[in-house]
XYZ file of C-alpha atoms in Angstrom:
640
model
C 178.328 -17.821 -25.418
C 177.852 -20.533 -23.210
C 180.311 -23.094 -22.779
C 180.816 -26.541 -24.186
C 179.999 -28.292 -21.069
C 176.629 -26.414 -21.011
C 175.342 -27.616 -24.168
C 175.720 -31.535 -23.105
C 171.867 -31.957 -22.718
C 172.644 -34.226 -19.827
C 168.746 -34.542 -18.801
C 168.069 -36.689 -22.187
C 171.664 -38.145 -22.968
C 173.038 -40.474 -20.532
C 176.912 -39.868 -19.796
C 179.395 -42.483 -21.062
C 182.702 -42.503 -18.213
C 186.070 -42.342 -20.008
C 183.951 -42.105 -23.522
C 185.527 -44.863 -25.742
C 187.920 -46.395 -23.472
C 186.199 -49.434 -22.318
C 187.010 -51.451 -24.998
C 190.608 -50.408 -25.576
C 191.975 -54.125 -24.997
C 190.551 -55.556 -27.835
C 192.725 -53.284 -29.991
C 196.182 -55.018 -30.238
C 198.642 -52.640 -32.194
C 201.674 -50.978 -31.790
C 200.808 -47.258 -32.011
C 203.511 -46.040 -34.537
C 206.555 -47.393 -36.067
C 209.579 -45.122 -36.769
C 210.833 -44.238 -40.246
C 214.340 -44.434 -41.412
C 216.412 -41.792 -40.671
C 216.413 -39.984 -43.934
C 216.254 -36.240 -42.548
C 218.966 -33.815 -42.794
C 219.436 -32.352 -39.095
C 219.525 -28.768 -40.226
C 216.520 -28.827 -41.957
C 214.431 -30.259 -39.419
C 215.455 -27.740 -36.526
C 216.247 -24.496 -38.506
C 213.583 -22.705 -39.963
C 215.381 -20.876 -42.045
C 216.437 -24.468 -43.746
C 213.245 -24.640 -45.331
C 213.230 -22.754 -48.334
C 214.218 -25.820 -50.198
C 213.271 -28.913 -49.750
C 216.776 -31.139 -49.254
C 217.213 -33.617 -51.909
C 218.184 -36.442 -49.086
C 214.484 -36.259 -47.772
C 212.653 -38.028 -50.096
C 208.935 -38.821 -49.209
C 207.571 -41.715 -49.681
C 204.757 -40.977 -52.328
C 203.607 -44.490 -53.927
C 200.632 -42.304 -55.161
C 200.525 -38.820 -56.641
C 197.987 -38.209 -53.341
C 196.019 -40.037 -50.520
C 193.037 -38.829 -49.362
C 190.240 -40.851 -47.896
C 188.673 -37.744 -45.931
C 185.118 -38.217 -47.656
C 182.469 -41.333 -48.314
C 182.821 -41.190 -52.083
C 186.869 -41.867 -51.658
C 187.774 -44.113 -54.700
C 186.984 -47.839 -54.524
C 186.400 -47.232 -50.533
C 189.708 -46.986 -49.668
C 191.356 -43.453 -51.060
C 191.670 -41.359 -53.625
C 195.453 -41.558 -55.185
C 195.863 -40.301 -58.771
C 192.915 -37.130 -58.218
C 190.224 -36.703 -55.867
C 186.498 -37.549 -56.600
C 185.932 -34.414 -55.753
C 188.000 -33.069 -58.405
C 191.220 -31.687 -56.630
C 194.627 -32.219 -58.091
C 197.339 -33.836 -56.344
C 198.591 -30.390 -56.597
C 195.789 -29.046 -54.592
C 195.945 -32.016 -52.127
C 199.485 -31.273 -51.222
C 198.866 -27.759 -50.361
C 196.089 -28.968 -48.039
C 198.733 -31.114 -46.865
C 201.107 -28.028 -46.424
C 198.283 -25.821 -45.047
C 197.111 -28.493 -42.431
C 201.128 -28.677 -41.174
C 201.427 -24.997 -40.699
C 197.807 -24.908 -38.706
C 199.007 -27.222 -36.608
C 202.125 -24.929 -36.010
C 200.052 -22.263 -35.429
C 197.726 -23.904 -32.802
C 200.889 -25.301 -30.842
C 202.004 -21.547 -30.776
C 198.245 -20.441 -29.907
C 197.520 -22.891 -27.227
C 200.803 -22.412 -25.471
C 200.375 -18.582 -25.233
C 196.938 -19.369 -23.804
C 198.388 -21.461 -21.176
C 201.057 -18.652 -20.513
C 198.554 -16.389 -19.591
C 198.690 -14.540 -23.063
C 196.060 -12.992 -24.576
C 195.731 -14.597 -28.227
C 194.167 -12.288 -30.936
C 190.845 -13.365 -32.161
C 192.474 -13.096 -35.735
C 194.600 -16.507 -35.026
C 191.302 -18.047 -34.189
C 189.446 -16.644 -37.286
C 192.243 -17.830 -39.202
C 192.301 -21.295 -37.957
C 188.415 -21.665 -38.562
C 188.637 -20.133 -41.750
C 191.537 -22.195 -43.219
C 190.647 -25.219 -41.614
C 187.105 -25.340 -43.087
C 189.025 -24.474 -46.797
C 190.390 -28.065 -46.585
C 187.077 -29.359 -46.244
C 185.471 -31.450 -49.140
C 184.291 -29.771 -52.050
C 185.222 -26.153 -50.235
C 188.409 -24.467 -52.180
C 190.199 -25.834 -55.376
C 192.314 -22.633 -55.932
C 195.706 -23.253 -55.375
C 196.619 -19.446 -55.103
C 194.201 -19.080 -51.939
C 195.765 -22.022 -50.055
C 199.013 -20.178 -50.484
C 197.435 -17.239 -49.235
C 196.354 -19.042 -46.212
C 200.124 -20.545 -45.909
C 201.199 -17.119 -45.853
C 198.957 -15.836 -43.539
C 199.244 -18.643 -40.896
C 203.028 -18.361 -40.966
C 202.573 -14.437 -40.427
C 200.462 -15.217 -37.130
C 202.839 -17.536 -36.094
C 205.769 -15.053 -36.177
C 203.481 -12.654 -34.261
C 202.498 -15.279 -31.449
C 206.317 -15.856 -30.886
C 207.204 -12.097 -30.834
C 204.695 -11.334 -28.333
C 205.742 -13.915 -26.372
C 209.379 -12.522 -26.496
C 208.017 -8.979 -25.911
C 206.409 -10.193 -22.379
C 209.686 -12.142 -21.624
C 208.371 -15.177 -22.176
C 211.758 -17.006 -23.585
C 210.270 -20.255 -23.668
C 208.772 -22.104 -26.722
C 205.715 -25.182 -27.287
C 207.249 -28.626 -26.707
C 208.187 -29.994 -30.148
C 208.894 -33.747 -29.390
C 210.632 -36.255 -31.729
C 207.539 -38.047 -33.485
C 207.563 -40.500 -35.786
C 204.776 -38.826 -38.364
C 206.905 -35.454 -38.382
C 209.999 -37.047 -39.738
C 211.080 -34.802 -42.684
C 210.249 -31.789 -41.324
C 210.745 -29.975 -38.341
C 208.117 -30.328 -35.744
C 205.246 -27.980 -36.386
C 205.814 -25.919 -33.642
C 209.411 -25.328 -34.540
C 209.155 -24.937 -38.221
C 207.957 -22.039 -40.363
C 208.385 -20.426 -43.533
C 209.962 -17.017 -43.854
C 207.846 -14.104 -45.345
C 210.820 -13.202 -47.441
C 210.494 -17.269 -49.044
C 206.868 -17.182 -49.045
C 206.452 -13.680 -50.973
C 208.671 -15.617 -54.173
C 207.531 -19.108 -53.361
C 205.926 -20.554 -56.223
C 203.162 -22.977 -56.169
C 204.980 -25.721 -57.340
C 207.677 -24.952 -54.453
C 204.928 -25.305 -52.094
C 203.733 -28.465 -53.512
C 206.937 -30.086 -53.145
C 207.378 -29.190 -49.388
C 203.357 -30.352 -49.419
C 204.889 -33.938 -50.210
C 207.252 -33.849 -47.094
C 203.788 -33.339 -45.017
C 201.372 -35.342 -46.925
C 198.908 -37.889 -45.901
C 200.577 -40.131 -48.592
C 203.983 -39.973 -46.947
C 202.404 -40.319 -42.734
C 200.594 -43.474 -43.759
C 203.369 -45.313 -44.556
C 204.978 -44.748 -41.158
C 202.129 -45.157 -38.811
C 199.896 -48.313 -37.554
C 196.788 -47.433 -39.763
C 194.328 -47.750 -36.604
C 196.052 -44.909 -35.039
C 196.251 -42.921 -38.142
C 193.052 -43.269 -38.989
C 192.016 -42.322 -35.581
C 194.384 -39.130 -35.866
C 192.723 -38.512 -39.129
C 188.984 -39.031 -37.576
C 190.220 -36.128 -35.065
C 191.278 -33.853 -37.952
C 188.278 -34.419 -40.080
C 185.782 -33.721 -37.197
C 187.988 -30.402 -36.621
C 187.374 -29.579 -40.226
C 183.506 -30.067 -39.627
C 184.124 -28.132 -36.309
C 185.501 -25.140 -38.044
C 183.031 -24.970 -40.514
C 180.541 -24.300 -37.836
C 182.818 -21.641 -36.014
C 183.483 -19.799 -39.310
C 179.853 -19.974 -40.482
C 178.783 -18.760 -36.904
C 181.690 -16.040 -36.971
C 180.543 -14.524 -40.762
C 177.368 -13.629 -38.304
C 179.078 -11.751 -35.641
C 179.487 -14.664 -33.113
C 182.248 -16.359 -31.341
C 182.482 -18.765 -28.521
C 185.880 -18.858 -27.359
C 186.055 -21.881 -25.795
C 185.246 -23.780 -28.760
C 188.079 -21.976 -30.708
C 190.793 -22.618 -28.081
C 189.607 -26.030 -28.432
C 190.506 -26.277 -31.890
C 193.846 -25.117 -31.296
C 194.363 -27.636 -28.420
C 193.262 -30.566 -30.771
C 195.203 -29.513 -33.308
C 198.374 -29.328 -30.352
C 197.393 -32.532 -29.451
C 198.318 -34.341 -32.824
C 201.521 -32.688 -32.591
C 202.054 -34.288 -28.810
C 203.574 -37.340 -27.093
C 200.188 -38.116 -26.011
C 198.860 -38.879 -29.294
C 201.179 -42.123 -29.563
C 198.729 -43.368 -26.655
C 195.749 -45.273 -28.181
C 193.693 -44.055 -25.151
C 194.695 -40.523 -24.998
C 193.399 -40.263 -28.766
C 190.329 -41.836 -28.440
C 189.463 -39.652 -25.370
C 190.148 -36.790 -27.752
C 188.211 -37.989 -30.499
C 185.253 -37.804 -27.666
C 186.263 -34.485 -26.915
C 186.409 -33.514 -30.386
C 182.607 -34.781 -30.276
C 181.461 -32.327 -27.039
C 183.340 -29.430 -28.825
C 181.090 -30.115 -31.680
C 178.050 -29.703 -29.856
C 179.412 -26.249 -28.949
C 180.159 -25.231 -32.584
C 176.343 -26.270 -33.595
C 174.896 -24.559 -30.745
C 177.009 -21.236 -31.597
C 175.777 -21.486 -35.231
C 172.120 -22.036 -34.100
C 172.223 -19.047 -32.094
C 173.892 -16.958 -34.710
C 171.032 -17.692 -37.313
C 168.185 -17.543 -34.964
C 169.502 -14.328 -33.536
C 169.893 -12.591 -36.317
C 166.965 -13.868 -38.485
C 164.554 -15.336 -36.190
C 163.305 -18.577 -35.750
C 162.535 -20.667 -38.930
C 158.527 -21.140 -39.365
C 157.071 -24.022 -41.640
C 157.431 -22.425 -44.970
C 156.096 -23.576 -48.390
C 158.896 -23.165 -50.960
C 158.279 -22.774 -54.695
C 160.249 -25.503 -57.159
C 158.961 -24.772 -60.155
C 159.946 -21.779 -62.497
C 158.888 -18.224 -61.941
C 158.917 -15.851 -65.284
C 161.921 -13.097 -64.585
C 165.669 -12.537 -64.167
C 167.261 -14.749 -62.002
C 170.116 -15.373 -59.650
C 170.898 -18.605 -58.235
C 172.544 -18.891 -54.706
C 174.155 -21.952 -53.316
C 176.079 -23.085 -50.005
C 174.870 -22.509 -46.417
C 176.085 -18.809 -45.776
C 172.699 -16.947 -44.510
C 174.662 -13.512 -44.060
C 175.409 -13.616 -47.975
C 172.012 -14.588 -48.696
C 170.720 -11.571 -46.651
C 172.887 -9.232 -48.634
C 172.272 -10.603 -51.836
C 168.464 -9.758 -51.308
C 169.266 -6.402 -50.147
C 171.008 -5.789 -53.434
C 168.630 -7.138 -55.680
C 165.974 -5.694 -53.872
C 163.777 -3.226 -56.797
C 166.330 -4.482 -59.680
C 163.300 -6.940 -61.049
C 166.107 -9.724 -60.490
C 164.584 -12.605 -58.720
C 166.451 -14.808 -56.200
C 166.618 -18.367 -55.870
C 168.151 -20.919 -53.501
C 169.850 -24.086 -54.386
C 170.836 -26.924 -52.330
C 171.961 -26.280 -48.972
C 170.224 -22.837 -48.491
C 166.446 -24.047 -49.048
C 165.902 -23.877 -45.303
C 166.802 -19.969 -45.599
C 162.974 -19.413 -46.763
C 161.887 -20.619 -43.323
C 163.869 -17.855 -41.487
C 161.113 -14.811 -40.915
C 164.076 -11.933 -41.423
C 164.343 -13.251 -44.876
C 160.845 -14.723 -46.045
C 158.701 -11.624 -45.012
C 161.159 -8.576 -45.872
C 162.128 -10.363 -49.721
C 159.293 -11.034 -51.799
C 161.950 -11.550 -54.668
C 163.085 -14.615 -52.484
C 160.992 -16.876 -54.986
C 161.818 -20.320 -54.532
C 164.477 -23.058 -54.797
C 165.678 -24.423 -57.801
C 167.560 -28.087 -58.494
C 168.576 -30.724 -55.640
C 171.061 -31.712 -53.849
C 174.960 -30.405 -54.404
C 176.773 -33.355 -56.731
C 173.640 -32.582 -59.253
C 174.822 -28.929 -59.526
C 176.308 -29.769 -63.236
C 173.292 -30.143 -64.411
C 171.265 -27.823 -62.518
C 173.717 -24.797 -62.863
C 174.012 -25.646 -66.756
C 170.041 -25.375 -66.991
C 169.329 -22.533 -64.767
C 168.836 -19.465 -66.791
C 170.610 -16.657 -64.674
C 173.701 -15.883 -62.509
C 175.143 -18.545 -59.878
C 176.672 -17.561 -56.485
C 178.451 -20.214 -54.577
C 178.928 -19.246 -50.969
C 180.640 -21.596 -48.331
C 181.124 -25.081 -49.726
C 179.835 -27.981 -52.051
C 181.277 -26.645 -55.330
C 182.133 -29.065 -58.240
C 184.100 -28.189 -61.470
C 181.878 -25.824 -63.443
C 181.283 -26.711 -67.035
C 181.872 -24.595 -69.956
C 178.401 -24.048 -70.332
C 178.004 -21.808 -67.250
C 181.486 -20.882 -66.198
C 181.096 -17.130 -67.175
C 178.497 -16.881 -65.005
C 179.305 -18.504 -61.756
C 180.736 -16.599 -58.904
C 182.521 -17.511 -55.469
C 182.851 -15.627 -52.251
C 183.816 -16.426 -49.058
C 186.380 -19.718 -48.379
C 184.675 -21.340 -51.338
C 187.076 -20.936 -54.885
C 187.914 -22.775 -58.186
C 190.530 -21.283 -60.379
C 189.153 -19.344 -63.023
C 186.137 -18.428 -61.550
C 185.102 -15.034 -60.539
C 185.348 -14.524 -56.875
C 183.383 -11.825 -54.449
C 185.984 -10.623 -51.904
C 185.192 -9.369 -48.692
C 186.570 -9.488 -45.139
C 185.000 -10.596 -42.180
C 181.885 -8.495 -41.249
C 182.420 -6.253 -44.597
C 179.364 -6.258 -46.385
C 180.058 -7.383 -50.237
C 179.590 -5.900 -53.553
C 177.147 -8.369 -55.448
C 176.615 -5.908 -58.594
C 178.890 -8.369 -61.077
C 176.685 -11.022 -60.148
C 173.660 -8.961 -60.509
C 174.484 -7.182 -63.401
C 175.277 -10.836 -64.874
C 171.490 -11.478 -64.067
C 170.491 -8.737 -66.044
C 172.285 -9.616 -69.187
C 170.875 -13.172 -69.027
C 167.203 -14.230 -70.131
C 166.055 -15.564 -66.942
C 162.858 -17.859 -66.654
C 160.817 -16.509 -69.492
C 158.250 -19.288 -68.553
C 156.196 -20.404 -65.500
C 153.233 -23.036 -65.072
C 149.976 -21.987 -64.381
C 149.009 -20.818 -60.816
C 147.510 -24.371 -59.961
C 150.356 -26.506 -61.114
C 153.060 -24.856 -59.731
C 154.650 -27.185 -57.247
C 155.983 -26.619 -53.628
C 157.722 -28.046 -50.489
C 157.553 -27.211 -46.828
C 160.782 -26.310 -45.017
C 161.412 -24.536 -41.748
C 160.598 -27.234 -39.159
C 163.158 -26.453 -36.790
C 163.190 -27.142 -33.023
C 160.738 -23.939 -32.151
C 158.349 -25.136 -35.005
C 158.641 -28.722 -34.192
C 158.507 -28.244 -29.742
C 155.499 -25.861 -30.907
C 153.406 -29.270 -31.600
C 155.157 -31.519 -29.090
C 151.933 -31.982 -27.023
C 150.446 -33.169 -30.450
C 153.199 -35.583 -31.194
C 153.092 -37.093 -27.334
C 149.274 -37.569 -27.612
C 149.827 -39.083 -31.054
C 152.405 -41.802 -29.213
C 149.747 -42.132 -26.296
C 147.043 -42.797 -28.440
C 148.719 -45.650 -30.765
C 148.579 -43.297 -33.922
C 152.161 -42.727 -33.520
C 154.601 -45.750 -33.251
C 158.087 -44.634 -34.257
C 160.168 -41.583 -35.511
C 162.741 -42.189 -38.475
C 165.159 -39.438 -38.747
C 166.536 -39.855 -42.413
C 169.019 -37.664 -43.809
C 172.331 -36.254 -43.797
C 174.705 -35.395 -46.965
C 174.054 -37.019 -50.467
C 176.288 -38.168 -53.290
C 176.370 -39.602 -56.553
C 176.584 -43.076 -55.658
C 173.653 -45.275 -56.822
C 173.800 -47.098 -53.406
C 172.409 -44.167 -51.750
C 168.934 -44.566 -53.406
C 168.612 -46.667 -50.308
C 167.646 -43.612 -48.274
C 164.834 -43.183 -50.503
C 163.538 -46.766 -50.395
C 163.877 -46.480 -46.459
C 161.742 -43.297 -46.560
C 159.166 -45.020 -48.816
C 159.211 -48.061 -46.918
C 158.302 -46.177 -43.646
C 154.909 -47.270 -42.222
C 151.928 -44.445 -42.243
C 151.885 -44.644 -38.791
C 155.349 -43.092 -38.760
C 156.929 -39.719 -38.848
C 159.894 -39.307 -41.160
C 162.233 -36.151 -40.006
C 164.880 -35.451 -42.470
C 167.501 -32.487 -42.843
C 170.275 -32.264 -44.910
C 171.085 -32.928 -48.532
C 169.977 -36.458 -47.873
C 166.325 -35.241 -48.239
C 166.420 -34.139 -51.806
C 166.218 -37.927 -52.954
C 162.627 -37.916 -51.271
C 161.808 -34.449 -50.209
C 159.047 -33.730 -52.942
C 157.175 -37.290 -52.462
C 153.822 -36.965 -51.019
C 153.821 -39.042 -47.269
C 150.618 -37.160 -46.415
C 149.244 -36.903 -42.853
C 149.821 -39.266 -39.601
C 146.522 -40.797 -39.476
C 144.058 -39.149 -36.685
C 146.416 -36.315 -36.036
C 147.103 -32.899 -37.509
C 150.561 -33.817 -37.965
C 152.696 -34.024 -41.350
C 154.404 -36.893 -41.850
C 157.038 -35.655 -43.300
C 159.066 -32.941 -41.264
C 161.976 -31.253 -43.236
C 164.275 -30.001 -40.015
C 166.549 -28.194 -42.505
C 170.159 -28.574 -43.429
C 173.625 -29.951 -41.617
C 173.950 -26.547 -40.398
C 170.661 -27.054 -38.736
C 171.539 -30.318 -36.805
C 171.363 -29.009 -33.141
C 167.716 -28.596 -33.813
C 167.060 -32.141 -34.086
C 169.116 -32.424 -31.075
C 167.105 -30.312 -28.978
C 164.155 -31.721 -30.223
C 165.292 -35.060 -29.602
C 166.436 -33.856 -25.903
C 163.239 -32.452 -25.253
C 161.079 -35.302 -26.483
C 163.162 -37.695 -24.109
C 162.481 -35.518 -21.284
C 158.958 -35.380 -21.618
C 158.706 -39.419 -22.062
C 160.793 -39.452 -18.766
C 163.742 -41.391 -20.585
C 166.554 -40.556 -22.548
C 166.906 -40.359 -26.192
C 168.195 -44.415 -26.754
C 164.637 -44.969 -24.944
C 162.570 -42.973 -27.586
C 160.604 -44.781 -30.669
C 163.378 -42.909 -32.753
C 165.817 -44.128 -34.803
C 168.814 -42.668 -36.683
C 169.664 -43.473 -40.320
C 172.287 -41.104 -41.488
C 173.686 -40.418 -45.065
C 177.283 -39.153 -44.807
C 179.856 -37.657 -47.139
C 182.222 -34.794 -45.713
C 183.294 -33.622 -42.563
C 180.668 -31.749 -41.322
C 178.879 -35.528 -40.987
C 181.802 -36.719 -38.764
C 181.284 -34.110 -36.335
C 177.760 -34.445 -36.082
C 178.681 -38.043 -35.348
C 181.093 -37.679 -33.150
C 178.826 -35.201 -31.179
C 175.933 -37.893 -30.964
C 178.592 -40.569 -30.122
C 179.468 -38.208 -27.444
C 175.998 -38.051 -26.056
C 175.999 -41.722 -26.111
C 173.052 -42.257 -28.944
C 173.468 -45.580 -29.725
C 172.188 -48.029 -32.633
C 172.725 -44.926 -35.181
C 173.043 -46.277 -38.774
C 175.253 -44.529 -41.353
C 175.675 -45.426 -44.958
C 176.339 -46.292 -47.556
C 179.407 -47.314 -46.641
C 181.655 -46.881 -43.336
C 184.822 -44.265 -43.038
C 187.648 -45.571 -45.236
C 189.389 -44.218 -42.603
C 188.546 -46.256 -39.891
C 190.322 -49.570 -39.615
C 188.089 -52.870 -38.976
C 189.741 -52.513 -35.378
C 188.750 -49.077 -34.823
C 185.372 -49.246 -36.215
C 184.979 -52.280 -33.742
C 185.479 -50.037 -30.707
C 182.475 -47.849 -32.262
C 180.445 -50.946 -32.743
C 180.746 -52.473 -29.370
C 180.282 -49.326 -27.600
C 177.476 -47.776 -29.539
C 176.261 -50.505 -31.670
C 176.542 -48.070 -34.803
C 175.810 -50.064 -37.472
C 176.237 -49.566 -41.461
C 173.517 -49.605 -43.569
C 172.395 -52.524 -45.273
C 172.236 -50.547 -48.666
C 170.667 -53.904 -50.513
C 167.952 -54.887 -48.134
C 166.407 -51.155 -47.030
C 163.250 -53.239 -46.146
C 165.090 -55.257 -43.670
C 166.277 -52.016 -42.097
C 163.035 -50.423 -41.707
C 161.992 -53.608 -39.785
C 164.708 -53.591 -37.365
C 164.578 -49.795 -36.647
C 161.079 -50.356 -35.888
C 162.195 -53.273 -33.402
C 164.671 -50.904 -31.815
C 167.586 -53.068 -33.543
């Protein structure tokens, strides 16, 4: 695959020298403050001493957990008792322990690469999969987190053994850093396989407290900590893209190596420096472009370029399976295995764009429609769906009793007590339990008259949109198209998110409305009609968050046609965000110097006012005015 540098689209996006560094003098802060010396020396330096947490190494745990990685975090500041997503303190602490372990593995992978050693793909595969598992609404199964931790330390041991076998006696740097005060530096710390074989979940949770964000936030300046976490959350989004692509057989070694390098950076003395940290934020955005391009290539090379396709959203009589998440390979395999069984396959949420891919829609007529809306409505949608349910990738919520016996998970997604369909990377999974459950259930026993069936249209990815670029240019030149709004992103529970519906509905008739992500489910079935005096629909659905690269390419190509950069187009971005794929998308757009983006409904809790001001000053990033959507529409029309 092409390198990260090859996907920067320089003809349309102006470069920004030194990224975010221009406003550094405006941030008066101390990088970090040291913690009290509460750690027993053997525990910090000897991996063998980690079988049990020492009694004199007490973490600062004012709360059961602390997590502020998603937009819905409690009170806009942080979840402290249980996650709004449903994760328990135990799950949160296991995620913290896994992240600490991943940092150690990454330090060894990055060090081995710099020593000229070949790092096995298995290492990068685990870094991607396990990092993705910590993304919001992916895995809630504590035993699965233990498995990731076990594999992480096993691979770390293998890398060290390989280096020693090749006469490399040095080890990764393990500097004394204030945020690694209770355990040894991640590069110098490991859990033995003998200990892990017998360790209970509770023992690992207690270790997790020593690595927790709840503890670390008492040790560091909030601005630097927030920027560290912005990198961390960007990496979770990046790992999601890389993992999705790997399932389809695609890798980008440069992107994989960056993931390890960025984790290693967070374990280095450089991470004490605000300027270096901001530069790594920018590098994370650059890597995000590589990850998005990789996944786009994986999708289109295997399933073809999406085509505009009407998708049924009303019931159709027959046995039924509902597949949710993002995974097109799982969708394909399920379609193959249900062919000829009399079971119809329905997509849900993020899989709506599957209907636009030629290799799916043309081969499988039993891919009949899309059921339900955005992920956050799944407890209602799944309870009402009369068939089996398969969750792929992410966006799972706690299953209700009414459908707990007919929901299945696969891939990295998991919930304790829910039947999981196993399968190694590249292996075709056996979905017979899902199909058998669908055959046992009634399915849809009613459907509307054909003339009363309702449809929406998806599949306006980059090839489809660029195929009518001439009409778009003509509409602009003749005054029929005054502005393009891109309204979309993640969706969530908050009433304030109605703002995005109000913005979409308030866009003038002589404008176009591009959308992608779950945010579109708030208005995707509204009739916005056609752009006057043109053959163009006003509403254009470009897909989900996994299709963000299409939107970037379209914006770049239109800018080239008009002889400007993206900031010079009659284009405004109004983005809803929730989880960490949205973070990596935002970082990628900022890396490309896109200005005047609106995000909402709230600013990220992990950014202090000082850190947010850096972004505002450099890119004029704005937070949506949720109480005055009409005012935001007017401002966007004025390019403000």
